[in-house]
Amino acid sequence: MVVLGIDIGGSGMKGALVNSLTGEMLTERFRIPTPESRKPQEMAEVVKKIVEHFNHKGPVGCGFPTIIRHGICKSKGNLHKSWVNVNVRELFSNATGLPVTVINDADAAGYATMNYGIGQGKEGLVVMITIGTGLGSGAFFNGELIPNFELGQIPYKKHKKIETWAAASAKENEGLSYKQWGKRFNIFLKYVELLISPDYIILGGGTSKNFDEYKDYITIETPVIPAELRNQAGIVGAAAAALHEAPRD
Ligand code: BGC
């Protein structure tokens, strides 16, 4: 089944057609920057443009960068506050005229990694951390998704949430070296280890491909593994979960 997977982030909205059975991406990624307002109507327009770009007529699976419960946005994440309580599934279905499912973006990336990537066969508690505008987390116990883990929301010092200080956006905005940022990220990982004792932590998002640059600053006991699907995982996972995980969207 061909599904259009769309990974919606705070900086970019990226889509590709995906074979939802094999997890194979069938096209190049098509990316449109997230509208600066980060508001519902403007972002729904972009979803429509991505659908039109692929001239797609089938199901659409979206990964969305906030808590999603039964299609409804339950936190603002790094988007505009007017998203809270919006039925994202309905908004995007109406904008595109297609059946749409929506799950959290890190849950989607984790879903792809656990089913088609380095997470395959990993038992116990596995947490996927996506490093981007925010710090996303997707948790899996014996391969089953436990939706909406929000480890990036841990408060840290004067910051309301640790992701403001330790995500890739902080590295970029503050011009941090890999060493400076890697030490911050390690503090975040220490909290993750302390709070939930995972068996494995898998890193995704753009920054995971530069793992060699900061791996020396990671001192936790839990094995930390970079995901090889990298930026594609969000798209593939959103598409695959559209068929297999629909009740959780
Ligand atoms: C949100 C998460 C999301 C993450 C990555 C955070 O700000 O709270 O839901 O997964 O950003 O986009």
PDB file of C-alpha atoms and ligand atoms in Angstrom:
ATOM      1  CA  MET A   1       0.000   0.000   0.000  1.00  0.00           C
ATOM      2  CA  VAL A   2       1.363   3.415  -0.955  1.00  0.00           C
ATOM      3  CA  VAL A   3       0.961   5.967   1.827  1.00  0.00           C
ATOM      4  CA  LEU A   4       2.126   9.567   1.834  1.00  0.00           C
ATOM      5  CA  GLY A   5       4.206  10.036   4.983  1.00  0.00           C
ATOM      6  CA  ILE A   6       4.589  13.599   6.239  1.00  0.00           C
ATOM      7  CA  ASP A   7       6.974  14.561   9.020  1.00  0.00           C
ATOM      8  CA  ILE A   8       5.842  17.869  10.460  1.00  0.00           C
ATOM      9  CA  GLY A   9       8.489  19.734  12.403  1.00  0.00           C
ATOM     10  CA  GLY A  10       9.003  23.168  13.891  1.00  0.00           C
ATOM     11  CA  SER A  11      11.301  24.163  11.007  1.00  0.00           C
ATOM     12  CA  GLY A  12      10.307  22.000   8.045  1.00  0.00           C
ATOM     13  CA  MET A  13       7.413  19.874   6.759  1.00  0.00           C
ATOM     14  CA  LYS A  14       8.692  16.914   4.720  1.00  0.00           C
ATOM     15  CA  GLY A  15       6.816  14.304   2.721  1.00  0.00           C
ATOM     16  CA  ALA A  16       7.517  11.231   0.596  1.00  0.00           C
ATOM     17  CA  LEU A  17       5.565   8.286  -0.737  1.00  0.00           C
ATOM     18  CA  VAL A  18       6.263   5.143   1.249  1.00  0.00           C
ATOM     19  CA  ASN A  19       5.533   1.458   0.799  1.00  0.00           C
ATOM     20  CA  SER A  20       3.899   1.031   4.176  1.00  0.00           C
ATOM     21  CA  LEU A  21       4.513  -2.737   4.266  1.00  0.00           C
ATOM     22  CA  THR A  22       8.260  -2.664   3.650  1.00  0.00           C
ATOM     23  CA  GLY A  23       9.004   0.826   4.958  1.00  0.00           C
ATOM     24  CA  GLU A  24      10.721   1.666   1.687  1.00  0.00           C
ATOM     25  CA  MET A  25      10.666   5.294   0.557  1.00  0.00           C
ATOM     26  CA  LEU A  26       9.438   5.360  -3.035  1.00  0.00           C
ATOM     27  CA  THR A  27      10.258   8.975  -3.867  1.00  0.00           C
ATOM     28  CA  GLU A  28      12.647  11.746  -2.909  1.00  0.00           C
ATOM     29  CA  ARG A  29      11.716  13.849   0.109  1.00  0.00           C
ATOM     30  CA  PHE A  30       9.821  17.035  -0.656  1.00  0.00           C
ATOM     31  CA  ARG A  31      10.296  19.758   1.956  1.00  0.00           C
ATOM     32  CA  ILE A  32       8.523  23.043   2.589  1.00  0.00           C
ATOM     33  CA  PRO A  33       9.649  25.286   5.470  1.00  0.00           C
ATOM     34  CA  THR A  34       7.132  25.420   8.319  1.00  0.00           C
ATOM     35  CA  PRO A  35       5.223  28.740   8.103  1.00  0.00           C
ATOM     36  CA  GLU A  36       6.656  31.236  10.569  1.00  0.00           C
ATOM     37  CA  SER A  37       3.319  31.682  12.338  1.00  0.00           C
ATOM     38  CA  ARG A  38       3.281  27.914  13.097  1.00  0.00           C
ATOM     39  CA  LYS A  39      -0.530  28.239  13.176  1.00  0.00           C
ATOM     40  CA  PRO A  40      -3.101  25.561  12.212  1.00  0.00           C
ATOM     41  CA  GLN A  41      -4.555  27.034   8.984  1.00  0.00           C
ATOM     42  CA  GLU A  42      -1.180  27.957   7.506  1.00  0.00           C
ATOM     43  CA  MET A  43       0.281  24.567   8.308  1.00  0.00           C
ATOM     44  CA  ALA A  44      -2.773  22.756   6.912  1.00  0.00           C
ATOM     45  CA  GLU A  45      -2.184  24.653   3.646  1.00  0.00           C
ATOM     46  CA  VAL A  46       1.353  23.258   3.515  1.00  0.00           C
ATOM     47  CA  VAL A  47       0.064  19.707   4.081  1.00  0.00           C
ATOM     48  CA  LYS A  48      -2.263  20.269   1.127  1.00  0.00           C
ATOM     49  CA  LYS A  49       0.654  21.508  -1.023  1.00  0.00           C
ATOM     50  CA  ILE A  50       2.695  18.404  -0.165  1.00  0.00           C
ATOM     51  CA  VAL A  51      -0.238  16.162  -1.158  1.00  0.00           C
ATOM     52  CA  GLU A  52      -0.596  18.099  -4.427  1.00  0.00           C
ATOM     53  CA  HIS A  53       3.118  17.869  -5.143  1.00  0.00           C
ATOM     54  CA  PHE A  54       2.843  14.069  -5.163  1.00  0.00           C
ATOM     55  CA  ASN A  55      -0.593  14.131  -6.806  1.00  0.00           C
ATOM     56  CA  HIS A  56      -1.476  11.611  -4.104  1.00  0.00           C
ATOM     57  CA  LYS A  57      -4.965  10.148  -3.775  1.00  0.00           C
ATOM     58  CA  GLY A  58      -4.523   7.567  -1.009  1.00  0.00           C
ATOM     59  CA  PRO A  59      -4.000   7.576   2.760  1.00  0.00           C
ATOM     60  CA  VAL A  60      -1.765  10.118   4.473  1.00  0.00           C
ATOM     61  CA  GLY A  61       0.136   9.492   7.732  1.00  0.00           C
ATOM     62  CA  CYS A  62       1.481  12.485   9.640  1.00  0.00           C
ATOM     63  CA  GLY A  63       4.024  12.727  12.422  1.00  0.00           C
ATOM     64  CA  PHE A  64       3.207  15.831  14.462  1.00  0.00           C
ATOM     65  CA  PRO A  65       5.521  17.615  16.950  1.00  0.00           C
ATOM     66  CA  THR A  66       3.160  17.717  19.956  1.00  0.00           C
ATOM     67  CA  ILE A  67       1.249  15.296  22.176  1.00  0.00           C
ATOM     68  CA  ILE A  68      -1.467  13.693  20.020  1.00  0.00           C
ATOM     69  CA  ARG A  69      -4.352  11.851  21.621  1.00  0.00           C
ATOM     70  CA  HIS A  70      -6.878  10.287  19.267  1.00  0.00           C
ATOM     71  CA  GLY A  71      -6.051  12.791  16.548  1.00  0.00           C
ATOM     72  CA  ILE A  72      -6.234  15.796  18.873  1.00  0.00           C
ATOM     73  CA  CYS A  73      -3.303  18.066  19.719  1.00  0.00           C
ATOM     74  CA  LYS A  74      -2.861  18.163  23.506  1.00  0.00           C
ATOM     75  CA  SER A  75       0.197  20.417  23.927  1.00  0.00           C
ATOM     76  CA  LYS A  76       1.687  23.302  22.014  1.00  0.00           C
ATOM     77  CA  GLY A  77       5.206  21.883  21.754  1.00  0.00           C
ATOM     78  CA  ASN A  78       7.192  24.364  19.686  1.00  0.00           C
ATOM     79  CA  LEU A  79       4.156  25.424  17.638  1.00  0.00           C
ATOM     80  CA  HIS A  80       1.608  28.235  18.081  1.00  0.00           C
ATOM     81  CA  LYS A  81      -0.555  27.934  21.215  1.00  0.00           C
ATOM     82  CA  SER A  82      -3.758  27.935  19.135  1.00  0.00           C
ATOM     83  CA  TRP A  83      -2.975  24.306  18.208  1.00  0.00           C
ATOM     84  CA  VAL A  84      -4.021  23.048  21.630  1.00  0.00           C
ATOM     85  CA  ASN A  85      -7.225  20.964  21.382  1.00  0.00           C
ATOM     86  CA  VAL A  86      -7.345  21.209  17.577  1.00  0.00           C
ATOM     87  CA  ASN A  87      -8.448  17.973  15.938  1.00  0.00           C
ATOM     88  CA  VAL A  88      -5.415  17.679  13.662  1.00  0.00           C
ATOM     89  CA  ARG A  89      -6.739  14.594  11.922  1.00  0.00           C
ATOM     90  CA  GLU A  90      -9.944  16.406  10.906  1.00  0.00           C
ATOM     91  CA  LEU A  91      -8.168  19.632   9.969  1.00  0.00           C
ATOM     92  CA  PHE A  92      -5.740  17.857   7.615  1.00  0.00           C
ATOM     93  CA  SER A  93      -8.423  15.498   6.224  1.00  0.00           C
ATOM     94  CA  ASN A  94     -10.601  18.487   5.367  1.00  0.00           C
ATOM     95  CA  ALA A  95      -7.672  20.376   3.838  1.00  0.00           C
ATOM     96  CA  THR A  96      -6.642  17.450   1.616  1.00  0.00           C
ATOM     97  CA  GLY A  97      -9.890  15.520   1.079  1.00  0.00           C
ATOM     98  CA  LEU A  98      -7.948  12.346   2.003  1.00  0.00           C
ATOM     99  CA  PRO A  99      -7.971   9.975   4.985  1.00  0.00           C
ATOM    100  CA  VAL A 100      -5.316  11.236   7.418  1.00  0.00           C
ATOM    101  CA  THR A 101      -3.872   9.729  10.583  1.00  0.00           C
ATOM    102  CA  VAL A 102      -1.690  11.633  13.021  1.00  0.00           C
ATOM    103  CA  ILE A 103       0.711  10.479  15.721  1.00  0.00           C
ATOM    104  CA  ASN A 104       3.491  12.218  17.626  1.00  0.00           C
ATOM    105  CA  ASP A 105       6.582  12.766  15.445  1.00  0.00           C
ATOM    106  CA  ALA A 106       9.053  10.982  17.739  1.00  0.00           C
ATOM    107  CA  ASP A 107       6.628   8.066  18.129  1.00  0.00           C
ATOM    108  CA  ALA A 108       6.574   7.903  14.316  1.00  0.00           C
ATOM    109  CA  ALA A 109      10.373   7.988  14.007  1.00  0.00           C
ATOM    110  CA  GLY A 110      10.635   5.324  16.690  1.00  0.00           C
ATOM    111  CA  TYR A 111       8.041   3.207  14.956  1.00  0.00           C
ATOM    112  CA  ALA A 112      10.130   3.152  11.756  1.00  0.00           C
ATOM    113  CA  THR A 113      13.338   2.443  13.654  1.00  0.00           C
ATOM    114  CA  MET A 114      11.803  -0.428  15.644  1.00  0.00           C
ATOM    115  CA  ASN A 115      10.154  -2.026  12.611  1.00  0.00           C
ATOM    116  CA  TYR A 116      12.590  -1.381   9.762  1.00  0.00           C
ATOM    117  CA  GLY A 117      15.775  -0.068  11.359  1.00  0.00           C
ATOM    118  CA  ILE A 118      18.332  -0.667  14.067  1.00  0.00           C
ATOM    119  CA  GLY A 119      15.630  -1.205  16.705  1.00  0.00           C
ATOM    120  CA  GLN A 120      14.403  -4.441  15.106  1.00  0.00           C
ATOM    121  CA  GLY A 121      14.412  -7.285  17.614  1.00  0.00           C
ATOM    122  CA  LYS A 122      15.473  -5.049  20.530  1.00  0.00           C
ATOM    123  CA  GLU A 123      13.550  -6.194  23.591  1.00  0.00           C
ATOM    124  CA  GLY A 124      12.857  -4.375  26.835  1.00  0.00           C
ATOM    125  CA  LEU A 125      12.434  -0.615  27.101  1.00  0.00           C
ATOM    126  CA  VAL A 126      13.831   1.153  24.060  1.00  0.00           C
ATOM    127  CA  VAL A 127      13.627   4.929  23.762  1.00  0.00           C
ATOM    128  CA  MET A 128      14.107   6.811  20.557  1.00  0.00           C
ATOM    129  CA  ILE A 129      15.256  10.377  21.091  1.00  0.00           C
ATOM    130  CA  THR A 130      14.879  12.728  18.144  1.00  0.00           C
ATOM    131  CA  ILE A 131      17.172  15.733  18.153  1.00  0.00           C
ATOM    132  CA  GLY A 132      15.812  18.715  16.237  1.00  0.00           C
ATOM    133  CA  THR A 133      13.935  21.919  17.050  1.00  0.00           C
ATOM    134  CA  GLY A 134      12.913  20.071  20.227  1.00  0.00           C
ATOM    135  CA  LEU A 135      13.878  16.791  21.898  1.00  0.00           C
ATOM    136  CA  GLY A 136      11.279  14.177  20.992  1.00  0.00           C
ATOM    137  CA  SER A 137      10.939  10.766  22.614  1.00  0.00           C
ATOM    138  CA  GLY A 138       9.282   7.573  21.427  1.00  0.00           C
ATOM    139  CA  ALA A 139       9.148   4.684  23.915  1.00  0.00           C
ATOM    140  CA  PHE A 140       8.742   0.992  23.047  1.00  0.00           C
ATOM    141  CA  PHE A 141       8.395  -1.945  25.392  1.00  0.00           C
ATOM    142  CA  ASN A 142       9.167  -5.271  23.699  1.00  0.00           C
ATOM    143  CA  GLY A 143       8.520  -3.536  20.393  1.00  0.00           C
ATOM    144  CA  GLU A 144       5.126  -2.063  21.394  1.00  0.00           C
ATOM    145  CA  LEU A 145       4.757   1.710  21.279  1.00  0.00           C
ATOM    146  CA  ILE A 146       3.878   3.472  24.540  1.00  0.00           C
ATOM    147  CA  PRO A 147       2.637   6.740  23.020  1.00  0.00           C
ATOM    148  CA  ASN A 148       3.417  10.315  23.974  1.00  0.00           C
ATOM    149  CA  PHE A 149       6.489  10.057  26.188  1.00  0.00           C
ATOM    150  CA  GLU A 150       7.635  13.678  26.612  1.00  0.00           C
ATOM    151  CA  LEU A 151      11.134  13.466  28.032  1.00  0.00           C
ATOM    152  CA  GLY A 152      12.176  16.768  26.442  1.00  0.00           C
ATOM    153  CA  GLN A 153       9.750  18.496  28.837  1.00  0.00           C
ATOM    154  CA  ILE A 154      11.826  17.751  31.946  1.00  0.00           C
ATOM    155  CA  PRO A 155      12.415  21.122  33.652  1.00  0.00           C
ATOM    156  CA  TYR A 156      16.074  22.095  33.968  1.00  0.00           C
ATOM    157  CA  LYS A 157      17.388  25.016  36.017  1.00  0.00           C
ATOM    158  CA  LYS A 158      15.757  28.206  34.785  1.00  0.00           C
ATOM    159  CA  HIS A 159      14.416  26.521  31.664  1.00  0.00           C
ATOM    160  CA  LYS A 160      10.789  25.402  31.597  1.00  0.00           C
ATOM    161  CA  LYS A 161      11.908  22.397  29.586  1.00  0.00           C
ATOM    162  CA  ILE A 162      15.319  20.875  29.060  1.00  0.00           C
ATOM    163  CA  GLU A 163      14.880  20.750  25.265  1.00  0.00           C
ATOM    164  CA  THR A 164      15.177  24.557  25.118  1.00  0.00           C
ATOM    165  CA  TRP A 165      18.729  24.131  26.395  1.00  0.00           C
ATOM    166  CA  ALA A 166      19.798  20.805  24.891  1.00  0.00           C
ATOM    167  CA  ALA A 167      18.079  20.350  21.490  1.00  0.00           C
ATOM    168  CA  ALA A 168      19.785  20.960  18.139  1.00  0.00           C
ATOM    169  CA  SER A 169      18.072  24.351  17.992  1.00  0.00           C
ATOM    170  CA  ALA A 170      20.020  25.443  21.119  1.00  0.00           C
ATOM    171  CA  LYS A 171      23.273  24.348  19.470  1.00  0.00           C
ATOM    172  CA  GLU A 172      22.411  26.397  16.409  1.00  0.00           C
ATOM    173  CA  ASN A 173      20.958  29.471  18.158  1.00  0.00           C
ATOM    174  CA  GLU A 174      23.786  29.741  20.653  1.00  0.00           C
ATOM    175  CA  GLY A 175      26.548  28.727  18.220  1.00  0.00           C
ATOM    176  CA  LEU A 176      27.711  25.850  20.469  1.00  0.00           C
ATOM    177  CA  SER A 177      30.519  23.488  19.483  1.00  0.00           C
ATOM    178  CA  TYR A 178      29.820  19.748  19.479  1.00  0.00           C
ATOM    179  CA  LYS A 179      31.741  19.525  22.730  1.00  0.00           C
ATOM    180  CA  GLN A 180      29.656  22.214  24.438  1.00  0.00           C
ATOM    181  CA  TRP A 181      26.399  20.849  23.117  1.00  0.00           C
ATOM    182  CA  GLY A 182      27.352  17.200  23.661  1.00  0.00           C
ATOM    183  CA  LYS A 183      27.900  17.897  27.373  1.00  0.00           C
ATOM    184  CA  ARG A 184      24.437  19.429  27.607  1.00  0.00           C
ATOM    185  CA  PHE A 185      22.890  16.533  25.733  1.00  0.00           C
ATOM    186  CA  ASN A 186      24.641  14.138  28.090  1.00  0.00           C
ATOM    187  CA  ILE A 187      22.973  15.852  31.071  1.00  0.00           C
ATOM    188  CA  PHE A 188      19.627  15.291  29.385  1.00  0.00           C
ATOM    189  CA  LEU A 189      20.486  11.610  28.812  1.00  0.00           C
ATOM    190  CA  LYS A 190      21.455  11.269  32.489  1.00  0.00           C
ATOM    191  CA  TYR A 191      17.939  12.372  33.458  1.00  0.00           C
ATOM    192  CA  VAL A 192      16.428   9.925  30.978  1.00  0.00           C
ATOM    193  CA  GLU A 193      18.498   7.101  32.451  1.00  0.00           C
ATOM    194  CA  LEU A 194      17.629   8.079  36.019  1.00  0.00           C
ATOM    195  CA  LEU A 195      13.912   8.451  35.356  1.00  0.00           C
ATOM    196  CA  ILE A 196      13.083   5.458  33.181  1.00  0.00           C
ATOM    197  CA  SER A 197      16.113   3.069  33.118  1.00  0.00           C
ATOM    198  CA  PRO A 198      15.867   2.189  29.439  1.00  0.00           C
ATOM    199  CA  ASP A 199      17.668  -0.826  27.939  1.00  0.00           C
ATOM    200  CA  TYR A 200      18.671   1.135  24.835  1.00  0.00           C
ATOM    201  CA  ILE A 201      18.540   4.731  23.675  1.00  0.00           C
ATOM    202  CA  ILE A 202      18.401   5.254  19.917  1.00  0.00           C
ATOM    203  CA  LEU A 203      19.168   8.709  18.532  1.00  0.00           C
ATOM    204  CA  GLY A 204      17.354  10.101  15.522  1.00  0.00           C
ATOM    205  CA  GLY A 205      16.860  13.426  13.779  1.00  0.00           C
ATOM    206  CA  GLY A 206      19.386  15.352  11.706  1.00  0.00           C
ATOM    207  CA  THR A 207      22.018  15.533  14.465  1.00  0.00           C
ATOM    208  CA  SER A 208      22.217  11.748  14.859  1.00  0.00           C
ATOM    209  CA  LYS A 209      24.318  11.535  11.693  1.00  0.00           C
ATOM    210  CA  ASN A 210      27.075  13.543  13.381  1.00  0.00           C
ATOM    211  CA  PHE A 211      27.206  11.143  16.324  1.00  0.00           C
ATOM    212  CA  ASP A 212      30.990  10.727  16.002  1.00  0.00           C
ATOM    213  CA  GLU A 213      31.414  14.421  16.791  1.00  0.00           C
ATOM    214  CA  TYR A 214      29.860  14.160  20.260  1.00  0.00           C
ATOM    215  CA  LYS A 215      29.834  10.488  21.260  1.00  0.00           C
ATOM    216  CA  ASP A 216      32.867  11.006  23.532  1.00  0.00           C
ATOM    217  CA  TYR A 217      30.834  13.329  25.779  1.00  0.00           C
ATOM    218  CA  ILE A 218      28.143  10.734  26.434  1.00  0.00           C
ATOM    219  CA  THR A 219      28.918   9.051  29.720  1.00  0.00           C
ATOM    220  CA  ILE A 220      25.755   7.145  30.648  1.00  0.00           C
ATOM    221  CA  GLU A 221      25.725   3.371  31.125  1.00  0.00           C
ATOM    222  CA  THR A 222      22.764   2.729  28.808  1.00  0.00           C
ATOM    223  CA  PRO A 223      23.856   1.824  25.262  1.00  0.00           C
ATOM    224  CA  VAL A 224      23.294   4.848  22.987  1.00  0.00           C
ATOM    225  CA  ILE A 225      22.967   4.004  19.296  1.00  0.00           C
ATOM    226  CA  PRO A 226      22.528   6.408  16.353  1.00  0.00           C
ATOM    227  CA  ALA A 227      19.655   5.443  14.034  1.00  0.00           C
ATOM    228  CA  GLU A 228      20.716   4.761  10.490  1.00  0.00           C
ATOM    229  CA  LEU A 229      17.384   5.852   9.001  1.00  0.00           C
ATOM    230  CA  ARG A 230      18.161   9.373  10.225  1.00  0.00           C
ATOM    231  CA  ASN A 231      15.860  12.001   8.827  1.00  0.00           C
ATOM    232  CA  GLN A 232      13.776   9.517   6.860  1.00  0.00           C
ATOM    233  CA  ALA A 233      12.486   7.753   9.944  1.00  0.00           C
ATOM    234  CA  GLY A 234       9.842  10.382  10.710  1.00  0.00           C
ATOM    235  CA  ILE A 235       8.337  10.106   7.225  1.00  0.00           C
ATOM    236  CA  VAL A 236       8.505   6.311   6.993  1.00  0.00           C
ATOM    237  CA  GLY A 237       7.142   5.827  10.512  1.00  0.00           C
ATOM    238  CA  ALA A 238       4.250   8.231   9.986  1.00  0.00           C
ATOM    239  CA  ALA A 239       3.289   6.378   6.803  1.00  0.00           C
ATOM    240  CA  ALA A 240       3.642   2.887   8.258  1.00  0.00           C
ATOM    241  CA  ALA A 241       1.832   3.766  11.465  1.00  0.00           C
ATOM    242  CA  ALA A 242      -1.035   5.159   9.366  1.00  0.00           C
ATOM    243  CA  LEU A 243      -2.055   1.605   8.576  1.00  0.00           C
ATOM    244  CA  HIS A 244      -0.827  -0.379  11.540  1.00  0.00           C
ATOM    245  CA  GLU A 245      -1.308   1.980  14.460  1.00  0.00           C
ATOM    246  CA  ALA A 246      -4.418   3.847  13.388  1.00  0.00           C
ATOM    247  CA  PRO A 247      -6.308   3.258  16.685  1.00  0.00           C
ATOM    248  CA  ARG A 248      -3.559   5.137  18.518  1.00  0.00           C
ATOM    249  CA  ASP A 249      -3.417   8.128  16.229  1.00  0.00           C
TER     250      ASP A 249
HETATM  251  C1  BGC B   1       7.256  18.159  21.793  1.00  0.00           C
HETATM  252  C2  BGC B   1       7.216  16.692  21.444  1.00  0.00           C
HETATM  253  C3  BGC B   1       7.905  16.474  20.110  1.00  0.00           C
HETATM  254  C4  BGC B   1       9.286  17.073  20.111  1.00  0.00           C
HETATM  255  C5  BGC B   1      10.012  16.901  18.792  1.00  0.00           C
HETATM  256  C6  BGC B   1       8.657  18.709  21.685  1.00  0.00           C
HETATM  257  O1  BGC B   1       8.625  20.094  21.882  1.00  0.00           O
HETATM  258  O2  BGC B   1       6.773  18.373  23.102  1.00  0.00           O
HETATM  259  O3  BGC B   1       5.885  16.242  21.388  1.00  0.00           O
HETATM  260  O4  BGC B   1       7.965  15.088  19.850  1.00  0.00           O
HETATM  261  O5  BGC B   1       9.224  18.446  20.412  1.00  0.00           O
HETATM  262  O6  BGC B   1       9.343  17.530  17.761  1.00  0.00           O
END
